[in-house]
Amino acid sequence: MTQPLQDRVALVTGASSGIGRHFAVTLAKAGAKVAVAARRTDRLESLVAEIAAFDGHALPVPLDVTDPDSVAEAVRVVEVELGAIGVLVNNAGLVQAKPALEIDEADWELVVGTNLTGAWRVAREVARHMTRMGHGGSIINMASILGEGVTNQLSSYAISKAGVVQMTRALALELARYNIRVNAMAPGYIATELNRDYFETDAGKALIRKIPQRRLGQPEDLDGTLLLLAGDGSAFMTGSVITVDGGHTLAIA
Ligand code: NDP
């Protein structure tokens, strides 16, 4: 039986852990050839082996989204090794918790430079590649519910994700003529290395009690949205931001 993403080439950034790692497996199970990209290449090798174990196809690609040369080289390698990229999962990101008054220039650059500038850099490079190849494609940006709402000590993160939301809309508008769709998913709290320590604290446990579904999301809770946005079922969707948060943003207080 033909799989939904049979032989489509997907690039997943931030594939060495958490959501990106999980997404790479999901896309490979859907038939895609997956380029898995991040800085920690040892972790990428074990992911490629895991995907090969179910006869999936994956390629490890070293990538630092804060380095323009690294981004250009990663896209070049994927083009040479796998062919035209049809799906970009623009997922690499990090979080830093600090009071707004204590954030210095280096802190800001780390968070905004990775989450917003890095995501923009990868989207631009892949979109240029897609237009050159003449096939169009689907770009999926990882925003967050903190791209709309805010919470204490995460101002640089929330600002970076708000930028990702607006980047999604702006690129969707300009790239539609090239048959490139640009959408975002805005997850609530998903259990990964990014937040594991926090959710073991009393404050973290109290936060979970405020989520209407009374639980953290798991990476697999995002699979439906990923496969929708990556595949042809979303052919008429662009510029959309899909919230996946167990109802977290419904509550007023
Ligand atoms: P993890 O910390 O588990 O994974 C982050 C990934 O980003 C790692 O693979 C890391 O790889 C990569 N990364 C970080 N900096 C760079 C860089 N400079 N260049 C290339 N890759 C980089 O986080 P999550 O899986 O939880 O988060 C993934 C995305 O989802 C992020 O954008 C995050 O903001 C977003 N998100 C997460 C939520 C959550 O609750 N977990 C909720 C909403 C959104 P390496 O260090 O090897 O380079």
Coordinates of C-alpha atoms and ligand atoms in Angstrom, one line a residue:
M1 CA 0.0 0.0 0.0
T2 CA 1.3 3.5 -0.8
Q3 CA 2.1 5.5 2.3
P4 CA 0.9 9.1 2.7
L5 CA 4.3 10.7 2.3
Q6 CA 5.9 8.0 0.1
D7 CA 9.4 9.1 -1.0
R8 CA 8.8 12.7 -0.1
V9 CA 12.0 14.3 1.2
A10 CA 11.6 15.9 4.6
L11 CA 14.1 18.0 6.5
V12 CA 13.6 18.1 10.3
T13 CA 15.7 20.5 12.3
G14 CA 16.3 19.9 16.0
A15 CA 16.0 16.1 15.4
S16 CA 18.5 15.1 18.0
S17 CA 15.9 15.1 20.8
G18 CA 12.3 15.7 21.9
I19 CA 9.7 16.6 19.4
G20 CA 12.0 16.8 16.4
R21 CA 13.4 13.3 17.1
H22 CA 9.8 11.9 17.4
F23 CA 8.7 13.7 14.3
A24 CA 11.5 12.2 12.2
V25 CA 10.3 8.7 13.2
T26 CA 6.7 9.6 12.4
L27 CA 7.6 11.0 9.0
A28 CA 9.8 8.0 8.1
K29 CA 6.9 5.7 9.1
A30 CA 4.7 7.7 6.7
G31 CA 7.1 6.9 3.9
A32 CA 9.2 10.0 3.8
K33 CA 13.0 10.1 3.3
V34 CA 14.0 12.1 6.3
A35 CA 17.1 14.4 6.7
V36 CA 17.6 14.6 10.5
A37 CA 19.5 17.8 11.4
A38 CA 21.1 19.1 14.6
R39 CA 24.4 19.9 16.3
R40 CA 24.7 16.7 18.3
T41 CA 25.5 14.3 15.5
D42 CA 26.1 11.3 17.7
R43 CA 22.4 11.4 18.6
L44 CA 21.5 11.7 15.0
E45 CA 23.4 8.5 14.2
S46 CA 21.3 6.5 16.8
L47 CA 18.1 8.0 15.4
V48 CA 19.1 6.9 11.8
A49 CA 19.7 3.4 13.1
E50 CA 16.3 3.4 14.8
I51 CA 14.6 4.4 11.6
A52 CA 16.6 1.9 9.5
A53 CA 15.4 -0.8 11.9
F54 CA 11.9 -0.5 10.4
D55 CA 13.2 -0.1 6.9
G56 CA 12.8 3.7 7.0
H57 CA 15.2 6.0 5.2
A58 CA 17.0 8.8 7.1
L59 CA 20.1 10.9 6.6
P60 CA 22.1 12.6 9.4
V61 CA 22.9 16.2 8.7
P62 CA 25.1 18.4 10.9
L63 CA 23.3 21.8 11.4
D64 CA 23.7 24.8 13.6
V65 CA 20.8 27.2 12.7
T66 CA 22.7 30.2 14.1
D67 CA 25.4 29.8 11.4
P68 CA 24.4 30.8 7.9
D69 CA 27.1 28.6 6.3
S70 CA 26.0 25.6 8.2
V71 CA 22.4 26.1 7.1
A72 CA 23.4 26.5 3.4
E73 CA 25.6 23.4 3.6
A74 CA 22.9 21.3 5.2
V75 CA 20.4 22.2 2.5
R76 CA 23.0 21.5 -0.2
V77 CA 23.8 18.1 1.3
V78 CA 20.1 17.1 1.5
E79 CA 19.6 18.2 -2.1
V80 CA 22.6 16.1 -3.3
E81 CA 21.9 13.0 -1.1
L82 CA 18.1 12.8 -1.1
G83 CA 16.8 15.2 -3.8
A84 CA 14.2 18.1 -3.7
I85 CA 13.0 18.9 -0.2
G86 CA 9.2 18.7 -0.1
V87 CA 8.7 19.2 3.7
L88 CA 10.6 21.3 6.2
V89 CA 9.9 20.9 9.8
N90 CA 11.4 24.0 11.2
N91 CA 11.7 22.7 14.8
A92 CA 15.1 23.6 16.3
G93 CA 14.7 25.8 19.4
L94 CA 15.6 26.3 23.0
V95 CA 14.2 28.0 26.1
Q96 CA 15.9 30.0 28.8
A97 CA 14.0 31.0 32.0
K98 CA 15.1 34.4 33.4
P99 CA 13.4 37.5 34.8
A100 CA 13.0 40.1 32.1
L101 CA 15.3 42.6 33.9
E102 CA 18.1 40.1 34.1
I103 CA 18.2 39.1 30.4
D104 CA 21.5 40.4 28.9
E105 CA 22.5 40.7 25.2
A106 CA 24.0 37.3 25.1
D107 CA 20.9 35.7 26.6
W108 CA 18.7 37.5 24.1
E109 CA 20.8 36.5 21.2
L110 CA 20.9 32.9 22.3
V111 CA 17.1 32.6 22.4
V112 CA 15.9 34.9 19.7
G113 CA 18.9 34.1 17.5
T114 CA 18.0 30.4 17.6
N115 CA 14.2 30.3 17.7
L116 CA 13.4 33.2 15.4
T117 CA 16.5 34.2 13.4
G118 CA 17.5 30.6 13.0
A119 CA 14.1 29.5 12.0
W120 CA 13.8 32.3 9.5
R121 CA 17.3 31.4 8.1
V122 CA 16.4 27.8 7.5
A123 CA 12.9 28.7 6.1
R124 CA 14.5 31.2 3.6
E125 CA 17.2 28.7 2.5
V126 CA 14.7 25.9 2.0
A127 CA 12.2 28.1 0.3
R128 CA 15.0 29.3 -2.1
H129 CA 15.8 25.6 -2.7
M130 CA 12.1 24.8 -3.3
T131 CA 11.7 27.6 -5.8
R132 CA 14.9 26.5 -7.6
M133 CA 13.7 22.9 -7.8
G134 CA 10.3 24.1 -9.0
H135 CA 8.3 21.7 -6.9
G136 CA 6.9 23.9 -4.1
G137 CA 6.5 22.2 -0.7
S138 CA 5.3 22.6 2.9
I139 CA 7.1 24.5 5.6
I140 CA 5.9 23.7 9.1
N141 CA 7.2 26.1 11.8
M142 CA 7.2 25.3 15.5
A143 CA 5.6 28.2 17.3
S144 CA 4.1 27.8 20.8
I145 CA 1.1 28.9 22.8
L146 CA 3.7 31.4 24.2
G147 CA 3.7 33.0 20.8
E148 CA 0.2 34.4 21.7
G149 CA 0.1 34.4 25.5
V150 CA 2.9 35.2 28.0
T151 CA 4.1 33.9 31.3
N152 CA 6.7 34.9 33.9
Q153 CA 10.4 34.5 33.2
L154 CA 10.0 33.4 29.6
S155 CA 9.9 36.8 27.8
S156 CA 12.6 36.2 25.3
Y157 CA 11.1 32.8 24.4
A158 CA 7.6 34.2 24.1
I159 CA 8.8 37.1 21.9
S160 CA 10.8 34.7 19.7
K161 CA 7.7 32.5 19.2
A162 CA 5.4 35.5 18.5
G163 CA 8.0 36.3 15.8
V164 CA 7.6 32.7 14.4
V165 CA 3.8 33.1 14.2
Q166 CA 4.1 36.4 12.2
M167 CA 6.9 34.9 10.1
T168 CA 4.6 32.1 9.2
R169 CA 1.9 34.5 8.0
A170 CA 4.4 36.8 6.1
L171 CA 6.1 33.9 4.3
A172 CA 2.8 32.2 3.5
L173 CA 1.7 35.3 1.7
E174 CA 4.8 35.8 -0.4
L175 CA 5.5 32.1 -1.1
A176 CA 2.0 31.0 -2.2
R177 CA 2.8 31.9 -5.8
Y178 CA 5.6 29.4 -5.7
N179 CA 3.3 26.6 -4.4
I180 CA 5.0 26.7 -1.0
R181 CA 2.7 26.5 1.9
V182 CA 3.8 27.8 5.3
N183 CA 1.9 26.9 8.4
A184 CA 2.8 26.6 12.1
M185 CA 1.8 24.5 15.0
A186 CA 1.5 26.1 18.4
P187 CA 1.8 23.3 21.0
G188 CA 1.0 23.7 24.7
Y189 CA 3.4 22.0 27.1
I190 CA 4.8 18.8 25.7
A191 CA 7.0 16.6 27.9
T192 CA 10.6 16.7 26.5
E193 CA 14.2 17.5 27.7
L194 CA 13.4 21.2 27.2
N195 CA 11.1 21.3 30.2
R196 CA 11.6 18.0 32.1
D197 CA 13.2 19.6 35.1
Y198 CA 10.6 22.3 35.4
F199 CA 7.7 19.9 35.5
E200 CA 9.2 18.1 38.4
T201 CA 9.0 21.2 40.5
D202 CA 6.0 22.2 42.6
A203 CA 5.3 25.1 40.3
G204 CA 5.5 22.8 37.3
K205 CA 3.0 20.3 38.9
A206 CA 0.7 23.2 39.7
L207 CA 0.8 24.3 36.1
I208 CA -0.3 20.9 34.9
R209 CA -3.3 21.1 37.2
K210 CA -4.4 24.2 35.3
I211 CA -4.5 22.4 31.9
P212 CA -8.1 21.4 31.2
Q213 CA -7.0 17.9 30.2
R214 CA -4.9 17.7 33.4
R215 CA -1.8 16.4 31.7
L216 CA 1.2 17.4 29.7
G217 CA 1.2 16.6 26.0
Q218 CA 3.4 13.9 24.6
P219 CA 5.2 14.3 21.3
E220 CA 2.8 11.8 19.6
D221 CA -0.1 14.2 20.5
L222 CA 1.3 16.4 17.7
D223 CA 1.5 13.7 15.0
G224 CA -2.0 14.3 13.6
T225 CA -1.2 18.0 13.0
L226 CA 2.3 17.1 11.6
L227 CA 0.9 14.7 9.1
L228 CA -1.9 17.0 8.1
L229 CA 0.4 19.9 7.4
A230 CA 3.1 17.8 5.7
G231 CA 0.7 16.0 3.4
D232 CA -1.7 16.9 0.6
G233 CA -4.7 16.9 2.9
S234 CA -3.7 20.5 3.8
A235 CA -3.2 21.6 0.1
F236 CA -5.5 24.7 0.6
M237 CA -4.0 25.6 4.0
T238 CA -1.3 28.3 4.2
G239 CA -0.6 30.9 6.9
S240 CA -2.5 28.8 9.5
V241 CA -1.4 28.4 13.1
I242 CA -2.8 25.3 14.7
T243 CA -3.0 25.2 18.5
V244 CA -2.5 21.8 20.1
D245 CA -2.6 22.3 23.9
G246 CA -5.1 20.1 25.7
G247 CA -7.3 23.2 26.2
H248 CA -4.6 25.1 28.0
T249 CA -5.3 28.5 26.3
L250 CA -9.1 28.2 26.8
A251 CA -9.0 29.1 30.5
I252 CA -9.2 32.8 31.4
A253 CA -7.5 32.4 34.8
Ligands
NDP1 P1 14.4 19.8 22.9 O1 15.3 20.6 23.8 O2 14.1 18.4 23.3 O3 15.0 19.8 21.5 C1 15.5 20.9 20.8 C2 16.2 20.6 19.6 O4 16.7 21.8 19.0 C3 17.4 19.7 19.8 O5 17.4 18.7 18.8 C4 18.6 20.6 19.6 O6 19.6 19.9 19.0 C5 18.0 21.6 18.6 N1 18.7 22.9 18.5 C6 18.9 23.8 19.5 N2 19.7 24.8 19.1 C7 20.1 24.5 17.9 C8 20.9 25.1 16.9 N3 21.6 26.2 17.2 N4 21.1 24.5 15.7 C9 20.4 23.4 15.4 N5 19.6 22.7 16.3 C10 19.5 23.3 17.5 O7 13.1 20.6 22.8 P2 11.6 20.2 22.3 O8 11.6 19.0 21.5 O9 10.8 20.3 23.4 O10 11.3 21.5 21.3 C11 11.3 21.4 19.9 C12 10.6 22.7 19.4 O11 9.2 22.7 19.8 C13 11.2 24.0 19.9 O12 11.2 24.9 18.8 C14 10.3 24.4 21.0 O13 10.4 25.8 21.2 C15 9.0 23.9 20.5 N6 8.0 23.8 21.5 C16 8.2 22.9 22.5 C17 7.2 22.8 23.5 C18 7.4 21.9 24.7 O14 6.6 22.0 25.6 N7 8.3 21.0 24.7 C19 6.0 23.6 23.4 C20 5.9 24.4 22.3 C21 6.8 24.5 21.4 P3 21.2 20.1 19.2 O15 21.4 20.6 20.6 O16 21.8 18.7 19.1 O17 21.7 21.0 18.2

